[in-house]
């Protein structure tokens, strides 16, 4: 009973099984929310001013439009920092300018592609 419809159906089922397998097993990382993997400046590090480059790397892709960076300066003033770009998927960059000597806290809040928001803080010193 090998007519054309039967062969087509078998191929269709085979393709379906392959697609399901790819969806279920391959992009595990893409389903997780974003965790900070590395940061520049590093947490609790001391860096030179007045300009400090920021590079944050996450464990999954992030939605830049719904992600924010703020900087708490030594005087207690909070400033919103513009996110410049996504140098590679899951990372973001920004530039801090005109920093004086003292203690700062960079706060990040990001939206991962799975719809989860994560946030954290990066305290650092400018010498
Ligand atoms: Cu998540």
Short mmCIF file of N, CA and C and ligand atoms in Angstrom, two decimals:
data_model
loop_
_atom_site.label_atom_id
_atom_site.label_comp_id
_atom_site.label_asym_id
_atom_site.label_seq_id
_atom_site.Cartn_x
_atom_site.Cartn_y
_atom_site.Cartn_z
N UNK A 1 0.84 -1.21 0.00
CA UNK A 1 0.00 0.00 0.00
C UNK A 1 0.88 1.26 0.00
N UNK A 2 1.84 1.35 -0.92
CA UNK A 2 2.72 2.52 -0.93
C UNK A 2 2.29 3.48 -2.03
N UNK A 3 1.26 4.24 -1.78
CA UNK A 3 0.89 5.26 -2.75
C UNK A 3 1.55 6.59 -2.36
N UNK A 4 1.40 7.60 -3.21
CA UNK A 4 2.11 8.88 -3.01
C UNK A 4 1.68 9.58 -1.72
N UNK A 5 0.40 9.46 -1.37
CA UNK A 5 -0.10 10.14 -0.17
C UNK A 5 0.58 9.59 1.07
N UNK A 6 0.75 8.27 1.09
CA UNK A 6 1.38 7.61 2.24
C UNK A 6 2.83 8.08 2.42
N UNK A 7 3.56 8.15 1.32
CA UNK A 7 4.95 8.61 1.38
C UNK A 7 5.01 10.06 1.86
N UNK A 8 4.11 10.88 1.35
CA UNK A 8 4.07 12.29 1.75
C UNK A 8 3.80 12.40 3.25
N UNK A 9 2.86 11.62 3.74
CA UNK A 9 2.49 11.67 5.16
C UNK A 9 3.67 11.28 6.04
N UNK A 10 4.38 10.23 5.62
CA UNK A 10 5.54 9.78 6.40
C UNK A 10 6.61 10.85 6.47
N UNK A 11 6.84 11.50 5.31
CA UNK A 11 7.84 12.58 5.29
C UNK A 11 7.40 13.73 6.19
N UNK A 12 6.12 14.04 6.14
CA UNK A 12 5.57 15.14 6.92
C UNK A 12 5.76 14.88 8.41
N UNK A 13 5.45 13.64 8.81
CA UNK A 13 5.59 13.25 10.23
C UNK A 13 7.06 13.32 10.64
N UNK A 14 7.96 12.86 9.76
CA UNK A 14 9.39 12.89 10.05
C UNK A 14 9.86 14.34 10.25
N UNK A 15 9.41 15.22 9.37
CA UNK A 15 9.81 16.63 9.48
C UNK A 15 9.27 17.23 10.78
N UNK A 16 8.04 16.89 11.12
CA UNK A 16 7.41 17.39 12.34
C UNK A 16 8.19 16.96 13.57
N UNK A 17 8.62 15.69 13.58
CA UNK A 17 9.38 15.15 14.71
C UNK A 17 10.70 15.90 14.86
N UNK A 18 11.36 16.16 13.73
CA UNK A 18 12.64 16.88 13.75
C UNK A 18 12.43 18.30 14.29
N UNK A 19 11.39 18.98 13.80
CA UNK A 19 11.14 20.36 14.25
C UNK A 19 10.85 20.38 15.75
N UNK A 20 10.02 19.46 16.22
CA UNK A 20 9.70 19.39 17.65
C UNK A 20 10.96 19.16 18.47
N UNK A 21 11.82 18.29 17.97
CA UNK A 21 13.08 18.00 18.67
C UNK A 21 13.94 19.23 18.80
N UNK A 22 14.03 20.02 17.72
CA UNK A 22 14.83 21.25 17.73
C UNK A 22 14.24 22.24 18.74
N UNK A 23 12.92 22.41 18.69
CA UNK A 23 12.27 23.37 19.58
C UNK A 23 12.42 22.95 21.05
N UNK A 24 12.29 21.67 21.32
CA UNK A 24 12.31 21.19 22.71
C UNK A 24 13.72 21.16 23.30
N UNK A 25 14.69 20.77 22.51
CA UNK A 25 15.99 20.48 23.12
C UNK A 25 17.11 21.46 22.83
N UNK A 26 17.07 22.19 21.72
CA UNK A 26 18.27 22.96 21.40
C UNK A 26 18.43 24.30 22.11
N UNK A 27 17.50 25.27 21.99
CA UNK A 27 17.89 26.57 22.53
C UNK A 27 17.47 26.76 23.98
N UNK A 28 18.01 25.94 24.86
CA UNK A 28 17.70 26.03 26.29
C UNK A 28 18.06 27.40 26.86
N UNK A 29 19.21 27.92 26.44
CA UNK A 29 19.68 29.19 26.96
C UNK A 29 18.71 30.32 26.63
N UNK A 30 18.08 30.22 25.47
CA UNK A 30 17.17 31.27 25.04
C UNK A 30 15.91 31.33 25.90
N UNK A 31 15.64 30.28 26.64
CA UNK A 31 14.44 30.24 27.47
C UNK A 31 14.68 30.77 28.88
N UNK A 32 15.93 30.94 29.24
CA UNK A 32 16.25 31.38 30.60
C UNK A 32 16.27 32.90 30.65
N UNK A 33 15.97 33.44 31.81
CA UNK A 33 16.10 34.88 31.92
C UNK A 33 17.58 35.26 32.05
N UNK A 34 17.82 36.55 31.85
CA UNK A 34 19.22 36.99 31.72
C UNK A 34 19.88 37.20 33.07
N UNK A 35 21.00 36.57 33.24
CA UNK A 35 21.82 36.70 34.45
C UNK A 35 23.11 37.39 34.03
N UNK A 36 23.57 38.33 34.86
CA UNK A 36 24.81 39.04 34.55
C UNK A 36 26.00 38.07 34.63
N UNK A 37 26.72 37.96 33.53
CA UNK A 37 27.85 37.03 33.45
C UNK A 37 29.16 37.75 33.76
N UNK A 38 29.31 38.94 33.19
CA UNK A 38 30.51 39.73 33.50
C UNK A 38 30.19 41.21 33.34
N UNK A 39 30.96 42.03 34.01
CA UNK A 39 30.72 43.47 33.91
C UNK A 39 32.02 44.24 33.89
N UNK A 40 31.94 45.36 33.19
CA UNK A 40 33.02 46.33 33.15
C UNK A 40 32.36 47.68 33.42
N UNK A 41 32.61 48.39 34.51
CA UNK A 41 33.56 48.02 35.55
C UNK A 41 33.11 46.78 36.34
N UNK A 42 34.09 46.06 36.87
CA UNK A 42 33.76 44.89 37.67
C UNK A 42 33.18 45.33 39.02
N UNK A 43 32.39 44.44 39.63
CA UNK A 43 31.79 44.73 40.93
C UNK A 43 32.90 44.97 41.96
N UNK A 44 32.75 46.09 42.68
CA UNK A 44 33.70 46.49 43.74
C UNK A 44 35.11 46.80 43.23
N UNK A 45 35.22 47.15 41.95
CA UNK A 45 36.54 47.49 41.42
C UNK A 45 36.79 48.99 41.55
N UNK A 46 38.03 49.38 41.32
CA UNK A 46 38.41 50.79 41.30
C UNK A 46 38.89 51.11 39.89
N UNK A 47 38.30 52.15 39.31
CA UNK A 47 38.64 52.50 37.93
C UNK A 47 39.07 53.96 37.86
N UNK A 48 39.70 54.33 36.74
CA UNK A 48 40.14 55.71 36.54
C UNK A 48 39.06 56.49 35.82
N UNK A 49 38.85 57.74 36.26
CA UNK A 49 37.92 58.63 35.58
C UNK A 49 38.67 59.52 34.62
N UNK A 50 38.05 60.54 34.08
CA UNK A 50 36.63 60.87 34.31
C UNK A 50 35.66 60.06 33.45
N UNK A 51 36.17 59.40 32.41
CA UNK A 51 35.27 58.62 31.54
C UNK A 51 35.46 57.12 31.80
N UNK A 52 34.34 56.43 31.94
CA UNK A 52 34.38 55.00 32.23
C UNK A 52 33.47 54.27 31.24
N UNK A 53 34.05 53.32 30.53
CA UNK A 53 33.27 52.52 29.58
C UNK A 53 32.54 51.41 30.34
N UNK A 54 31.28 51.21 29.99
CA UNK A 54 30.47 50.17 30.62
C UNK A 54 30.20 49.08 29.59
N UNK A 55 30.45 47.84 29.99
CA UNK A 55 30.11 46.70 29.14
C UNK A 55 29.55 45.59 30.04
N UNK A 56 28.28 45.29 29.85
CA UNK A 56 27.63 44.26 30.67
C UNK A 56 27.26 43.08 29.78
N UNK A 57 27.63 41.88 30.23
CA UNK A 57 27.32 40.68 29.45
C UNK A 57 26.37 39.79 30.24
N UNK A 58 25.34 39.33 29.52
CA UNK A 58 24.29 38.51 30.15
C UNK A 58 24.24 37.12 29.54
N UNK A 59 23.54 36.25 30.27
CA UNK A 59 23.47 34.84 29.85
C UNK A 59 22.46 34.60 28.71
N UNK A 60 21.67 35.61 28.38
CA UNK A 60 20.75 35.46 27.24
C UNK A 60 20.53 36.81 26.59
N UNK A 61 19.87 36.80 25.48
CA UNK A 61 19.58 38.04 24.76
C UNK A 61 18.74 38.98 25.61
N UNK A 62 18.94 40.27 25.44
CA UNK A 62 18.18 41.25 26.20
C UNK A 62 17.46 42.21 25.25
N UNK A 63 16.35 42.76 25.75
CA UNK A 63 15.58 43.74 24.99
C UNK A 63 16.04 45.13 25.44
N UNK A 64 16.87 45.77 24.60
CA UNK A 64 17.47 47.04 24.99
C UNK A 64 16.43 48.13 25.25
N UNK A 65 15.33 48.10 24.49
CA UNK A 65 14.32 49.15 24.63
C UNK A 65 13.65 49.13 25.99
N UNK A 66 13.65 47.96 26.62
CA UNK A 66 13.00 47.83 27.92
C UNK A 66 14.01 47.53 29.02
N UNK A 67 15.23 48.00 28.79
CA UNK A 67 16.28 47.82 29.77
C UNK A 67 16.79 49.20 30.17
N UNK A 68 17.13 49.37 31.44
CA UNK A 68 17.59 50.68 31.90
C UNK A 68 18.86 50.57 32.74
N UNK A 69 19.65 51.62 32.65
CA UNK A 69 20.85 51.77 33.48
C UNK A 69 20.72 53.10 34.21
N UNK A 70 21.01 53.07 35.51
CA UNK A 70 21.06 54.33 36.26
C UNK A 70 22.34 54.33 37.08
N UNK A 71 22.82 55.54 37.35
CA UNK A 71 24.06 55.69 38.11
C UNK A 71 23.81 56.55 39.34
N UNK A 72 24.18 55.99 40.50
CA UNK A 72 24.11 56.72 41.77
C UNK A 72 25.51 57.29 42.02
N UNK A 73 25.61 58.61 42.10
CA UNK A 73 26.94 59.21 42.26
C UNK A 73 27.28 59.45 43.74
N UNK A 74 28.53 59.89 44.04
CA UNK A 74 28.95 60.02 45.44
C UNK A 74 28.09 61.01 46.23
N UNK A 75 27.40 61.92 45.54
CA UNK A 75 26.56 62.89 46.24
C UNK A 75 25.13 62.39 46.44
N UNK A 76 24.85 61.17 46.00
CA UNK A 76 23.51 60.61 46.16
C UNK A 76 22.57 60.94 45.02
N UNK A 77 23.11 61.57 43.98
CA UNK A 77 22.30 61.92 42.82
C UNK A 77 22.17 60.71 41.89
N UNK A 78 20.95 60.48 41.37
CA UNK A 78 20.72 59.35 40.47
C UNK A 78 20.51 59.88 39.05
N UNK A 79 21.27 59.31 38.13
CA UNK A 79 21.20 59.77 36.74
C UNK A 79 20.89 58.58 35.83
N UNK A 80 20.01 58.80 34.86
CA UNK A 80 19.71 57.75 33.90
C UNK A 80 20.83 57.70 32.86
N UNK A 81 21.32 56.53 32.55
CA UNK A 81 22.42 56.36 31.59
C UNK A 81 21.87 55.81 30.29
N UNK A 82 22.26 56.44 29.19
CA UNK A 82 21.82 55.98 27.88
C UNK A 82 22.57 54.71 27.48
N UNK A 83 21.82 53.69 27.11
CA UNK A 83 22.45 52.46 26.60
C UNK A 83 22.79 52.71 25.14
N UNK A 84 24.06 52.59 24.81
CA UNK A 84 24.51 52.93 23.45
C UNK A 84 24.20 51.85 22.44
N UNK A 85 24.57 50.63 22.75
CA UNK A 85 24.45 49.60 21.74
C UNK A 85 24.50 48.22 22.37
N UNK A 86 24.26 47.24 21.53
CA UNK A 86 24.37 45.83 21.89
C UNK A 86 25.52 45.29 21.04
N UNK A 87 26.76 45.34 21.58
CA UNK A 87 27.93 44.94 20.77
C UNK A 87 27.82 43.50 20.27
N UNK A 88 27.19 42.65 21.08
CA UNK A 88 26.92 41.28 20.65
C UNK A 88 25.65 40.86 21.37
N UNK A 89 24.96 39.81 20.89
CA UNK A 89 23.71 39.42 21.54
C UNK A 89 23.92 39.14 23.03
N UNK A 90 23.08 39.76 23.87
CA UNK A 90 23.19 39.53 25.30
C UNK A 90 24.16 40.45 26.01
N UNK A 91 24.68 41.45 25.30
CA UNK A 91 25.56 42.39 25.99
C UNK A 91 25.11 43.81 25.66
N UNK A 92 25.43 44.73 26.55
CA UNK A 92 25.10 46.12 26.27
C UNK A 92 26.24 47.02 26.72
N UNK A 93 26.35 48.15 26.03
CA UNK A 93 27.43 49.07 26.35
C UNK A 93 26.89 50.47 26.59
N UNK A 94 27.64 51.22 27.37
CA UNK A 94 27.30 52.61 27.67
C UNK A 94 28.58 53.33 28.04
N UNK A 95 28.50 54.65 28.13
CA UNK A 95 29.68 55.44 28.48
C UNK A 95 29.31 56.37 29.63
N UNK A 96 30.10 56.30 30.69
CA UNK A 96 29.92 57.22 31.81
C UNK A 96 30.96 58.32 31.63
N UNK A 97 30.52 59.57 31.73
CA UNK A 97 31.46 60.67 31.51
C UNK A 97 31.44 61.63 32.69
N UNK A 98 32.57 62.29 32.85
CA UNK A 98 32.69 63.33 33.88
C UNK A 98 32.62 62.82 35.31
N UNK A 99 33.10 61.61 35.55
CA UNK A 99 33.05 61.06 36.91
C UNK A 99 34.19 61.62 37.75
N UNK A 100 33.85 62.04 38.95
CA UNK A 100 34.87 62.52 39.90
C UNK A 100 35.22 61.38 40.85
N UNK A 101 36.24 61.61 41.68
CA UNK A 101 36.68 60.59 42.63
C UNK A 101 35.54 60.29 43.61
N UNK A 102 35.37 59.00 43.89
CA UNK A 102 34.35 58.64 44.88
C UNK A 102 33.68 57.31 44.58
N UNK A 103 32.65 57.01 45.36
CA UNK A 103 31.95 55.73 45.25
C UNK A 103 30.68 55.89 44.41
N UNK A 104 30.51 54.97 43.49
CA UNK A 104 29.34 54.97 42.59
C UNK A 104 28.64 53.62 42.64
N UNK A 105 27.37 53.64 42.26
CA UNK A 105 26.65 52.38 42.10
C UNK A 105 25.92 52.43 40.75
N UNK A 106 26.27 51.50 39.89
CA UNK A 106 25.59 51.38 38.61
C UNK A 106 24.46 50.34 38.80
N UNK A 107 23.25 50.77 38.52
CA UNK A 107 22.09 49.87 38.66
C UNK A 107 21.59 49.49 37.29
N UNK A 108 21.37 48.21 37.10
CA UNK A 108 20.85 47.76 35.80
C UNK A 108 19.53 47.02 35.99
N UNK A 109 18.66 47.20 35.04
CA UNK A 109 17.41 46.42 35.00
C UNK A 109 17.20 46.04 33.55
N UNK A 110 17.07 44.78 33.29
CA UNK A 110 16.94 44.36 31.90
C UNK A 110 15.78 43.38 31.70
N UNK A 111 15.26 43.43 30.49
CA UNK A 111 14.19 42.52 30.10
C UNK A 111 14.81 41.47 29.17
N UNK A 112 14.70 40.22 29.57
CA UNK A 112 15.22 39.14 28.74
C UNK A 112 14.16 38.75 27.71
N UNK A 113 14.57 38.00 26.71
CA UNK A 113 13.65 37.62 25.64
C UNK A 113 12.53 36.69 26.13
N UNK A 114 12.71 36.07 27.30
CA UNK A 114 11.63 35.22 27.85
C UNK A 114 10.60 36.04 28.62
N UNK A 115 10.78 37.37 28.64
CA UNK A 115 9.81 38.24 29.30
C UNK A 115 10.07 38.49 30.77
N UNK A 116 11.16 37.97 31.29
CA UNK A 116 11.48 38.16 32.70
C UNK A 116 12.43 39.34 32.88
N UNK A 117 12.13 40.13 33.91
CA UNK A 117 12.99 41.26 34.25
C UNK A 117 13.95 40.82 35.35
N UNK A 118 15.22 41.16 35.18
CA UNK A 118 16.18 40.93 36.25
C UNK A 118 16.87 42.26 36.53
N UNK A 119 17.35 42.43 37.75
CA UNK A 119 18.04 43.67 38.10
C UNK A 119 19.18 43.39 39.06
N UNK A 120 20.10 44.34 39.09
CA UNK A 120 21.23 44.18 39.99
C UNK A 120 21.99 45.48 40.12
N UNK A 121 22.99 45.46 40.96
CA UNK A 121 23.80 46.66 41.18
C UNK A 121 25.29 46.33 41.04
N UNK A 122 26.04 47.30 40.56
CA UNK A 122 27.49 47.18 40.41
C UNK A 122 28.12 48.36 41.15
N UNK A 123 28.54 48.15 42.41
CA UNK A 123 29.24 49.21 43.11
C UNK A 123 30.68 49.29 42.62
N UNK A 124 31.18 50.49 42.43
CA UNK A 124 32.60 50.65 42.05
C UNK A 124 33.10 52.01 42.52
N UNK A 125 34.41 52.14 42.51
CA UNK A 125 35.07 53.37 42.96
C UNK A 125 35.78 54.02 41.77
N UNK A 126 35.78 55.35 41.76
CA UNK A 126 36.61 56.08 40.81
C UNK A 126 37.74 56.71 41.60
N UNK A 127 38.97 56.47 41.14
CA UNK A 127 40.14 57.01 41.89
C UNK A 127 40.59 58.34 41.31
CU1 LIG B 1 13.23 33.95 32.77
#
